[in-house]
Structures are given as C-alpha cells and as structure tokens.
Coordinates of N, CA and C in Angstrom, one line a residue:
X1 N 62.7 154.5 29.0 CA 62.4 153.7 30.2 C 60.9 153.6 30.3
X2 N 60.5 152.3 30.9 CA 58.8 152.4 31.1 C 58.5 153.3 32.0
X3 N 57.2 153.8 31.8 CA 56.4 154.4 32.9 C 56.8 154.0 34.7
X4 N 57.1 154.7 35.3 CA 57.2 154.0 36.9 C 56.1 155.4 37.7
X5 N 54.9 154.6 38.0 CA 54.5 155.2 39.2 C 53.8 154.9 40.3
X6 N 53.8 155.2 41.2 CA 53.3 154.3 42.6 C 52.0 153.8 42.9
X7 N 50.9 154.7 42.2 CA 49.6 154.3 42.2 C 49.4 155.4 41.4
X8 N 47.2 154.6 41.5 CA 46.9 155.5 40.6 C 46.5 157.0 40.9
X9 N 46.5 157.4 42.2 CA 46.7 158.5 42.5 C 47.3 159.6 42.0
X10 N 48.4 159.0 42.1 CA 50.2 160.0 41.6 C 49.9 160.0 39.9
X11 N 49.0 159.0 39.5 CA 48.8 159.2 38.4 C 48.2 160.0 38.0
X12 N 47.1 160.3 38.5 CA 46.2 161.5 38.2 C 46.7 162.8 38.4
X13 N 46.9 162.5 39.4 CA 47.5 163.6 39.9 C 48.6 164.7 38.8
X14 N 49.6 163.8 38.3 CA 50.3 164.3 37.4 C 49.4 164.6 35.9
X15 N 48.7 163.7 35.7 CA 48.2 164.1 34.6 C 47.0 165.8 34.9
X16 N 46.8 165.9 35.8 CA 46.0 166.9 36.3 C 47.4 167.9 36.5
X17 N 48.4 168.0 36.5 CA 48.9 169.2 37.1 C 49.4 169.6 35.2
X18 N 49.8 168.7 34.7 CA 49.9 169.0 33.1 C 49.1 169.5 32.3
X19 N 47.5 168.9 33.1 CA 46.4 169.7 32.4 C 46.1 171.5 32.5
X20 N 46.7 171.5 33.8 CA 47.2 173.1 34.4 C 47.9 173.7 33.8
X21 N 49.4 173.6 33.4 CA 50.4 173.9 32.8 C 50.1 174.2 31.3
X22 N 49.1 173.4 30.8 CA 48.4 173.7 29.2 C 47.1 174.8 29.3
X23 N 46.4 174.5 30.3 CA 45.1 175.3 30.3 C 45.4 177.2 30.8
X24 N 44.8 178.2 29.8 CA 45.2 179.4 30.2 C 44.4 179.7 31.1
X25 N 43.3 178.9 31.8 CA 42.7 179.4 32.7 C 43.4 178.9 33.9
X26 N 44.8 178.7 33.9 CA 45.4 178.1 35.0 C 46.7 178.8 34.9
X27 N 47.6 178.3 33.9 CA 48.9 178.4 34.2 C 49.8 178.5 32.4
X28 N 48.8 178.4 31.4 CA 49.4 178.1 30.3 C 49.5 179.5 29.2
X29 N 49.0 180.1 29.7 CA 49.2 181.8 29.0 C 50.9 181.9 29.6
X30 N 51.3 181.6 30.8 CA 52.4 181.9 31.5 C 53.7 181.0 30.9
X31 N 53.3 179.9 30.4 CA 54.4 179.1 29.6 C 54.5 179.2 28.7
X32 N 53.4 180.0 27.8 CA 52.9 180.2 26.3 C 54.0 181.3 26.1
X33 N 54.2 182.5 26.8 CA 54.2 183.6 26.5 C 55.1 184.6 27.5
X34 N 55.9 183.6 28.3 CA 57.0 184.1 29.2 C 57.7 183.4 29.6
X35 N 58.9 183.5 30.2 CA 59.5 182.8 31.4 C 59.1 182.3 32.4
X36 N 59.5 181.4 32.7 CA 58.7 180.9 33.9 C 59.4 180.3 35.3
X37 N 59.5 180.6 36.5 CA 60.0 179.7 37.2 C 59.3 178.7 38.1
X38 N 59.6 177.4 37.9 CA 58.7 176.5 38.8 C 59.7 176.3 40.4
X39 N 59.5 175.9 41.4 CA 60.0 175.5 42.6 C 59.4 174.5 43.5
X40 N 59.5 173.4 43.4 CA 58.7 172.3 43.8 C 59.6 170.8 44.1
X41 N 59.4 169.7 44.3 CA 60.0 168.5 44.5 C 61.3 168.0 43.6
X42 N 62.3 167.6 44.0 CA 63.3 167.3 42.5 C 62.3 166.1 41.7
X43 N 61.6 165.3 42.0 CA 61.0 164.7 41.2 C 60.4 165.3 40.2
X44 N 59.6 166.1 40.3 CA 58.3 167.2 39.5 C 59.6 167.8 38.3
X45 N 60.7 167.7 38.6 CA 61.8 168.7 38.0 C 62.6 168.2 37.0
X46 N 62.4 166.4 36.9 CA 63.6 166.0 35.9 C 63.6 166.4 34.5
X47 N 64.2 167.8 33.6 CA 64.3 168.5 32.7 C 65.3 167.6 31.8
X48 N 66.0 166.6 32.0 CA 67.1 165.4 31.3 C 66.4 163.9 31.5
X49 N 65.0 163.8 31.8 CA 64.8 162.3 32.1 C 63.5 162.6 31.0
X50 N 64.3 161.2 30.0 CA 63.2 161.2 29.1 C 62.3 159.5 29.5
X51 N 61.2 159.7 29.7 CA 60.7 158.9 30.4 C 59.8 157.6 29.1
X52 N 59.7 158.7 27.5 CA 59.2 157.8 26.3 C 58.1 159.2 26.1
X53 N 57.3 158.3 24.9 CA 56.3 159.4 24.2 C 54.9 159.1 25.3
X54 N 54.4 159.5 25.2 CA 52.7 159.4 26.0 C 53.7 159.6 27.6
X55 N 54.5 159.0 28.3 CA 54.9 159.0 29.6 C 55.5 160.6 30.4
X56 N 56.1 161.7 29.5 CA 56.4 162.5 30.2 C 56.4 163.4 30.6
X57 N 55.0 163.1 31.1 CA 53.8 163.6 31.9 C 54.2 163.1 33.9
X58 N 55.2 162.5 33.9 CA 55.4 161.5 35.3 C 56.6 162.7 36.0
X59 N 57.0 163.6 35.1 CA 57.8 165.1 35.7 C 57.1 166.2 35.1
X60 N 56.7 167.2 35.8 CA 56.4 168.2 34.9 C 57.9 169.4 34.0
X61 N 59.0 168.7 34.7 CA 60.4 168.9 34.3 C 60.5 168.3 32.3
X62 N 60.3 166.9 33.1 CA 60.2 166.1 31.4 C 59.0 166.4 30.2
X63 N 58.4 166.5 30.7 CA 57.0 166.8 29.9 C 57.5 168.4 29.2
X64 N 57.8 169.0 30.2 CA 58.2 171.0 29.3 C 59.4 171.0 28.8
X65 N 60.2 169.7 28.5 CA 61.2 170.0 28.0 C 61.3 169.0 26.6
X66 N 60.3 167.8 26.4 CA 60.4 167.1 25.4 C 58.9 166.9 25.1
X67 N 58.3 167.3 25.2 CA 56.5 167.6 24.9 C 56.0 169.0 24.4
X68 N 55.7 169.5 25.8 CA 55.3 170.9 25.5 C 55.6 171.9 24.6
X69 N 55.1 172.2 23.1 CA 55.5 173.0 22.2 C 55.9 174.0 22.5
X70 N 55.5 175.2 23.7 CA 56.7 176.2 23.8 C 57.4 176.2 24.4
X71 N 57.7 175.3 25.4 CA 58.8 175.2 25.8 C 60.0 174.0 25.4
X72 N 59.4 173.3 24.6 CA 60.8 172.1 24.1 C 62.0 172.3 23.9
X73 N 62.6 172.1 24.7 CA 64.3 172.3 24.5 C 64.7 173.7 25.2
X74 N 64.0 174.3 26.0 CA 64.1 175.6 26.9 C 64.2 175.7 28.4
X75 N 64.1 174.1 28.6 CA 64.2 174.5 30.0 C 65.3 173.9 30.8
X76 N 65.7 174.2 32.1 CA 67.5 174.5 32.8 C 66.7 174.3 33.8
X77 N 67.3 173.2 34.4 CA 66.7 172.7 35.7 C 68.0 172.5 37.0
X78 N 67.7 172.8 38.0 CA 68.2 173.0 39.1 C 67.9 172.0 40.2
X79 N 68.9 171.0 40.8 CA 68.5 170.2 41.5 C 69.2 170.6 43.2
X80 N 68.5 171.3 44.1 CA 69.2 171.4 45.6 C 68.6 170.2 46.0
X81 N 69.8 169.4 46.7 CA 69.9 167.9 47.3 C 69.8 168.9 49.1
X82 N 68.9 168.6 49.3 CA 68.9 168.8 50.6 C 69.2 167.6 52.2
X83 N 70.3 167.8 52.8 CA 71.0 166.2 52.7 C 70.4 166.3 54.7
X84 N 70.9 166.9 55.7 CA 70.2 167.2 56.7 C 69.8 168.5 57.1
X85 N 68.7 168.7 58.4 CA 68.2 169.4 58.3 C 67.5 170.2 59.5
X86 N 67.0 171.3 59.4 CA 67.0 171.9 61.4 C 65.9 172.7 61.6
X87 N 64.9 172.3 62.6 CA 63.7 172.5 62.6 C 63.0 173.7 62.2
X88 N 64.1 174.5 62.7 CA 64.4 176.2 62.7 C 63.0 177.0 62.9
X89 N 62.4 177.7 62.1 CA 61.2 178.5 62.7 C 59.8 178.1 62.6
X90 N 60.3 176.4 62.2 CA 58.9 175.4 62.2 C 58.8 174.9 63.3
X91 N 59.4 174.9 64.5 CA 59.7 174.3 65.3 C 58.3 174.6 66.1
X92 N 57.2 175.7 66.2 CA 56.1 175.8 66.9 C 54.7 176.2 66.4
X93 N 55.2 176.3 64.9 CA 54.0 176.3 64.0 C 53.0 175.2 63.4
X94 N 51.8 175.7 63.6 CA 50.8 174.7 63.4 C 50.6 174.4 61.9
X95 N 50.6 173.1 61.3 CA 50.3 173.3 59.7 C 49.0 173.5 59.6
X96 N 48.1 173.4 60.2 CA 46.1 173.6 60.3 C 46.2 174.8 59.8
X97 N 47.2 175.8 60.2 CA 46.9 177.2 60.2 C 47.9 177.8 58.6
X98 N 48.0 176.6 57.8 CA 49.1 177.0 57.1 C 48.4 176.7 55.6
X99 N 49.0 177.1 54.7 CA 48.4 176.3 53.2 C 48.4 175.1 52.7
X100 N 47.7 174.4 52.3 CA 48.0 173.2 52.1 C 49.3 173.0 51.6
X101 N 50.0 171.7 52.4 CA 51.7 171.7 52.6 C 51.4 169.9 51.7
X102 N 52.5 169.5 51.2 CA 52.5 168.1 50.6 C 52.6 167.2 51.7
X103 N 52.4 166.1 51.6 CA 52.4 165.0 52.5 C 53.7 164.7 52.7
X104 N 55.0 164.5 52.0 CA 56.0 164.2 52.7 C 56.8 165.1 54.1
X105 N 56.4 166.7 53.4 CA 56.7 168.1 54.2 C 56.0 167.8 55.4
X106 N 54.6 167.4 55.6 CA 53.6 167.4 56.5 C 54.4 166.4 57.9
X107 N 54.9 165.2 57.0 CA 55.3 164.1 58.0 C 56.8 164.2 58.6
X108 N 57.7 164.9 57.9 CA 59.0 165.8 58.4 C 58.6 167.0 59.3
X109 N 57.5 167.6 59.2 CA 57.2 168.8 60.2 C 57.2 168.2 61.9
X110 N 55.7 167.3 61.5 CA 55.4 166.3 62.2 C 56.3 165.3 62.9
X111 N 57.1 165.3 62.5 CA 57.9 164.3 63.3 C 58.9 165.2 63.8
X112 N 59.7 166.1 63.4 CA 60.5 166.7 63.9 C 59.8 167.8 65.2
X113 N 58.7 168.3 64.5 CA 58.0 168.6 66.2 C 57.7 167.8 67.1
X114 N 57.2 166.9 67.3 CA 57.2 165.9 68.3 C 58.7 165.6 69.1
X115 N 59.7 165.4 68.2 CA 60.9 165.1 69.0 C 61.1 166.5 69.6
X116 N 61.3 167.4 69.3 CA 61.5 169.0 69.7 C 60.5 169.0 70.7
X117 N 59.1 168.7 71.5 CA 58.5 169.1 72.0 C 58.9 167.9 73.2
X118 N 59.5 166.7 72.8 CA 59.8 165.7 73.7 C 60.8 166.0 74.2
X119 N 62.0 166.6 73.7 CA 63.2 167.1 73.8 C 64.6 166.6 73.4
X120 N 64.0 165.9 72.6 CA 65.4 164.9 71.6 C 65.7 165.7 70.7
X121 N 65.5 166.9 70.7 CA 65.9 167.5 69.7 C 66.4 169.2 69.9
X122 N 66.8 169.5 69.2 CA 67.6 171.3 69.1 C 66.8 171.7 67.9
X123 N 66.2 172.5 67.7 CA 65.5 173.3 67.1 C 66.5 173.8 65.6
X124 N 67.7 174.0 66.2 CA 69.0 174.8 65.2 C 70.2 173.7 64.9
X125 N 69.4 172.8 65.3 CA 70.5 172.1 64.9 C 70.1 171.5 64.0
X126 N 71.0 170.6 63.1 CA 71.0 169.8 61.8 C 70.6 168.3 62.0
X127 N 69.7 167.7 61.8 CA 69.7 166.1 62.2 C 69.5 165.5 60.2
X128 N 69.9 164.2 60.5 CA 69.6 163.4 59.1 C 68.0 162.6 59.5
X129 N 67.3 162.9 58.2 CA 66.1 162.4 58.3 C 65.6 160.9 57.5
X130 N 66.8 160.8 56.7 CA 65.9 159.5 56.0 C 67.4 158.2 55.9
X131 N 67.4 158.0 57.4 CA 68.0 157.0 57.6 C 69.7 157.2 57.4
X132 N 70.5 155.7 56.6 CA 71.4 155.8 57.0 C 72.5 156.4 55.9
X133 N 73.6 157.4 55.7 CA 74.5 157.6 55.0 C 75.4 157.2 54.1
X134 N 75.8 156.8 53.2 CA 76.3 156.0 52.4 C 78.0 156.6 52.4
X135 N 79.0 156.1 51.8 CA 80.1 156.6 51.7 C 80.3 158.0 51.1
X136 N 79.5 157.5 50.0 CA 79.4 159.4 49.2 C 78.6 160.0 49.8
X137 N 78.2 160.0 50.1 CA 77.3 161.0 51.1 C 78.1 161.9 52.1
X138 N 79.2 160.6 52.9 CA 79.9 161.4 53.9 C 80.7 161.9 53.4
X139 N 81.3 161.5 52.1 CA 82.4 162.0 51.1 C 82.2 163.7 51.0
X140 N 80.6 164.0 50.6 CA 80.2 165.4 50.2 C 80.0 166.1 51.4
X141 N 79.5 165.6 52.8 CA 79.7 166.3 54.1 C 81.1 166.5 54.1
X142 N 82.4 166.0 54.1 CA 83.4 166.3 55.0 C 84.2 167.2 53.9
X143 N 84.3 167.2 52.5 CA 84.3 168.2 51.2 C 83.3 169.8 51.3
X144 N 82.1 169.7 52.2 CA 81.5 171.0 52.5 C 82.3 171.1 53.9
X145 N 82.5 170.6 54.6 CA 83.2 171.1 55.9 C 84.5 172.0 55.9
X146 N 85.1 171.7 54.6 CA 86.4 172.3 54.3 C 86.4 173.5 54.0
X147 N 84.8 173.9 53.1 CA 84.6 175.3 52.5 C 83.6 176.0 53.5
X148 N 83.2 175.4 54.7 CA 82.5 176.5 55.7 C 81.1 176.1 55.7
X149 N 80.6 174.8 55.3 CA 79.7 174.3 54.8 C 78.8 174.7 53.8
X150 N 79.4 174.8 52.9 CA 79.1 175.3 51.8 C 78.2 174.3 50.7
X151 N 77.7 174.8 49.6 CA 76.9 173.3 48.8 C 78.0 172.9 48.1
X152 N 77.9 172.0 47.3 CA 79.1 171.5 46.9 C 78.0 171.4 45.8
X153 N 79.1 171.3 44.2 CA 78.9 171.3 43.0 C 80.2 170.9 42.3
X154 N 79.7 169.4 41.8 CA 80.6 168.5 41.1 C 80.8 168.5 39.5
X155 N 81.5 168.8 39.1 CA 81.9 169.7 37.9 C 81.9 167.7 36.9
X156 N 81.6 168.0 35.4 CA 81.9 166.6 34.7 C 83.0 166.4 34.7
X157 N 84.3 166.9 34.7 CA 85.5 166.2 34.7 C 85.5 165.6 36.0
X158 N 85.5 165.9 37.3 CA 85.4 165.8 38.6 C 84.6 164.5 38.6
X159 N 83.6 164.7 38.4 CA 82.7 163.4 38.3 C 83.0 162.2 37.2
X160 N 83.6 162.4 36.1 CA 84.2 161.6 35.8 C 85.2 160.5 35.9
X161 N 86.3 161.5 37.0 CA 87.3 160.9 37.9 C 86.7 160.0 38.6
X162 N 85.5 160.6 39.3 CA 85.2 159.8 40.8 C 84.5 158.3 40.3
X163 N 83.9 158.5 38.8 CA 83.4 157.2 38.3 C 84.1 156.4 38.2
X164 N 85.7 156.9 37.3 CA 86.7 155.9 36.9 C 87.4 155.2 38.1
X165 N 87.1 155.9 39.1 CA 87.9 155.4 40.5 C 87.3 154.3 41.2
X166 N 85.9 154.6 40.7 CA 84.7 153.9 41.5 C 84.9 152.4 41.2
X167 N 86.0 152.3 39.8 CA 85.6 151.0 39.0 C 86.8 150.1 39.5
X168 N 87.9 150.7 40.1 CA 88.7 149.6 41.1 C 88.7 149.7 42.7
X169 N 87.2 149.7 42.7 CA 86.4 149.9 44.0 C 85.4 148.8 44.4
X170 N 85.0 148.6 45.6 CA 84.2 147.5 45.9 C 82.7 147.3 44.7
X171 N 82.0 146.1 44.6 CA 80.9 146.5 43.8 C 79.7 146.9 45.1
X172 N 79.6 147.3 45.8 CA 78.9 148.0 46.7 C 79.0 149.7 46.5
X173 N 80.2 149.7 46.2 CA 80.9 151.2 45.8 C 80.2 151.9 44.7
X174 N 80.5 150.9 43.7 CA 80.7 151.4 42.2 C 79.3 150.9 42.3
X175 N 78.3 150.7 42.7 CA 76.9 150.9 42.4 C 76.0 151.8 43.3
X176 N 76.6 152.7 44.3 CA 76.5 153.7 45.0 C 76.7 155.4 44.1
X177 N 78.0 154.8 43.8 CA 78.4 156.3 42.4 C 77.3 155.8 40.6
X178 N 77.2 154.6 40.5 CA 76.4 154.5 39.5 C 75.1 154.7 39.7
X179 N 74.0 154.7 40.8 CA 73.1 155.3 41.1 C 73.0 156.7 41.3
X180 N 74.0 157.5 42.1 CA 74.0 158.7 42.0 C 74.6 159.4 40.6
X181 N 74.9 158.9 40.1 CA 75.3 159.3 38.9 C 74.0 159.4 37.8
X182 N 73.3 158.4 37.8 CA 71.6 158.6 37.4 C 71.2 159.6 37.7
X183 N 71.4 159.8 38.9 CA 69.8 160.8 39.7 C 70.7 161.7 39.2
X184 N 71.8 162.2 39.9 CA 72.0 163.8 38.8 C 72.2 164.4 37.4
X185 N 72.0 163.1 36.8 CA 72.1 163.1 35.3 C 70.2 163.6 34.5
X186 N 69.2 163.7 35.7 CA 68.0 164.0 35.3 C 68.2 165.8 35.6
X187 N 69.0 166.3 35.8 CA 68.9 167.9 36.1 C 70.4 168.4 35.4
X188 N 70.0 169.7 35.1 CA 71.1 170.8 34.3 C 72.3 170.9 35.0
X189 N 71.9 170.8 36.5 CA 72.8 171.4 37.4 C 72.0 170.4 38.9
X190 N 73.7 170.2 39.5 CA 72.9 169.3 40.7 C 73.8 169.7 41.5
X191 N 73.6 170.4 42.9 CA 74.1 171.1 43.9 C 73.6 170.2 45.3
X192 N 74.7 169.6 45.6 CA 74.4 169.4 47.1 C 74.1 170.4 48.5
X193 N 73.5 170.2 49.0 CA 72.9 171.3 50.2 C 73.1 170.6 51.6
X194 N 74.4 170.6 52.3 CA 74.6 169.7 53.3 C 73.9 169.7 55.0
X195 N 73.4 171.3 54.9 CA 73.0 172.1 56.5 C 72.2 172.4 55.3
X196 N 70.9 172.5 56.3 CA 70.0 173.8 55.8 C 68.3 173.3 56.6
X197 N 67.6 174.7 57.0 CA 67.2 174.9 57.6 C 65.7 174.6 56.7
X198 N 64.8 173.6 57.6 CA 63.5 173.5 56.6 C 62.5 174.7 56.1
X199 N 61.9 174.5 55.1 CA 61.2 175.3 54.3 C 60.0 176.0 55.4
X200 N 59.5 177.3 55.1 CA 58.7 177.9 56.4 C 57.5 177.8 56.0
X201 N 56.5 176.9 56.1 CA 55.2 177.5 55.5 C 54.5 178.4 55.6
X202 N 53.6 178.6 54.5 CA 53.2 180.4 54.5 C 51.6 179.7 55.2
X203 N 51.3 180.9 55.7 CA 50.4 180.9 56.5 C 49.0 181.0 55.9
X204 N 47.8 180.5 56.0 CA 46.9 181.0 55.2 C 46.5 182.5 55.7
X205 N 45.7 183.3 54.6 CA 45.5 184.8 55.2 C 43.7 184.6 54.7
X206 N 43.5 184.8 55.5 CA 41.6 184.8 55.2 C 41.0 186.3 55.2

C-alpha cells in the first residue's frame, strides 16, 4: 500500500523515532541485544501492516518486524481497543505538572475535565468519546456484558463466521466487518477493552 501520512510533521517525527530505535545512544543496544517491550498508540504498533520498502518507518510495529535486522520476523504485537472510558484518578490532575503527555491524551484529559468540573459528568463512570457506535461495536458491548465486562477476544474461526454472515447482510454492514477486519488484521492479537479507566500520567519529579 502507498505511504499514508497526515503531514509533514508525523513525518518527521516517525522517521526521528526510528532513528532512536537504531541509535545505541538511545534505544538500539536494547533491540540489538534483548527483548524488548514497547507500549504506546495502536498505530506506532502495526507488527502485520506491511506498508512497502522505504515506507515502514510510518509504524515503528512495521518497520521492527519487516526492516530492522534484529528483529525481523520477532515481533508479537498486541492490540487493546479501548472502546469507552472513566475519568477516574485524572479527574483533578494537572497535565503542566505531568510528563510530556501526546496531543490526543492531552485533549481527552482536557475535555473530560472540563465536563467533570461543569458537572456533566461522573468521574467513575464510563462515557464514549469519539462519537457514534456502529452495530459491531454494540455487538462487542452486549457480548462483554454477558462475561462481567470482560475484553472480548475473537478467535479466526469466530471471525470468519461473522464475515461469512456479514455477506447476506446489508452493504452498510458488510463494509463495517470489512473495515474492522483490516484494522485487526495489522496486530498478532486484537482484544477489545469495553470499560476501562484512562491512563494516569506520571508526574514529573525534579
């Protein structure tokens, strides 16, 4: 597939974090010479999205698994779909006072505190953040509802069914399961996360 990226920012950017990942004055003694675990955005992570030669550098997932000489063909990627979400012990922390946080985390903080301080909101409760629900979507909420809200993990036969089913289904349908069937096809393993409480920033320590 061609190159896709949003500007030339994101461009740099990626090419700078790969320059990290190679340089031992950074991070490349550690992928040279051990195991490694990374934990960062599902994008940064697609370990099955081959993106072409020169391009896959646009995941640092793709890049260590079809580039990178020590690690080509070693890496097992993990996708948590984080689906909604509850302010929980971010609910009165300042990010000024925190480590540099990414701009999307920044604007989820941000917005969910403001509604929490206005009062549209519960602190422990679960809200959806990025609009509106699709059928599969609610399909995998009311499937975790059964098991105690649990994540849900769709096995290939399982997903196979739900494709073949998809195909005497509306074409609104069957291009809802054919898109999500992409995106989890870029990771080892893809685990829905239906409740869960946002990530706590670490504090800076001076």
């Amino acid at each position: 597939k061609a190159m896709t990226l949003s500007s030339w920012w994101e461009y740099f950017r990626q090419k700078e974090i790969v320059k990290r990942i190679n340089d031992k004055r950074y991070f490349g003694e550690y992928f040279k010479n051990q195991k490694v675990i990374m934990y960062g955005g599902g994008n940064h992570m697609k370990s099955k999205h081959y993106y072409g030669v020169g391009d896959n550098f646009i995941s640092e997932g793709s890049y260590l698994n079809f580039d990178n000489e020590s690690t080509k063909g070693k890496v097992y990627s993990i996708m948590l779909n984080g689906m909604s979400f509850s302010l929980g012990k971010m609910k009165d922390v300042n990010l000024d006072n925190c480590i540099s946080q990414g701009t999307q985390y920044r604007k989820i903080i941000s917005r969910m505190q403001k509604a929490y301080k206005e009062g549209l909101l519960n602190s422990n409760e679960n809200y959806f953040l990025f609009g509106f629900r699709n059928g599969f979507e609610k399909f995998i909420f009311s499937k975790s509802y059964q098991y105690k809200n649990s994540g849900i993990v769709i096995s290939d036969k399982v997903w196979n069914e739900i494709a073949n089913i998809s195909t005497q289904l509306t074409d609104d349908i069957q291009m809802i399961i054919e898109l999500e069937n992409e995106t989890r096809n870029d990771y080892d393993k893809y685990i829905y996360i239906p409740y869960s409480p946002l990530t706590v920033a670490r504090k800076n320590v001076w």
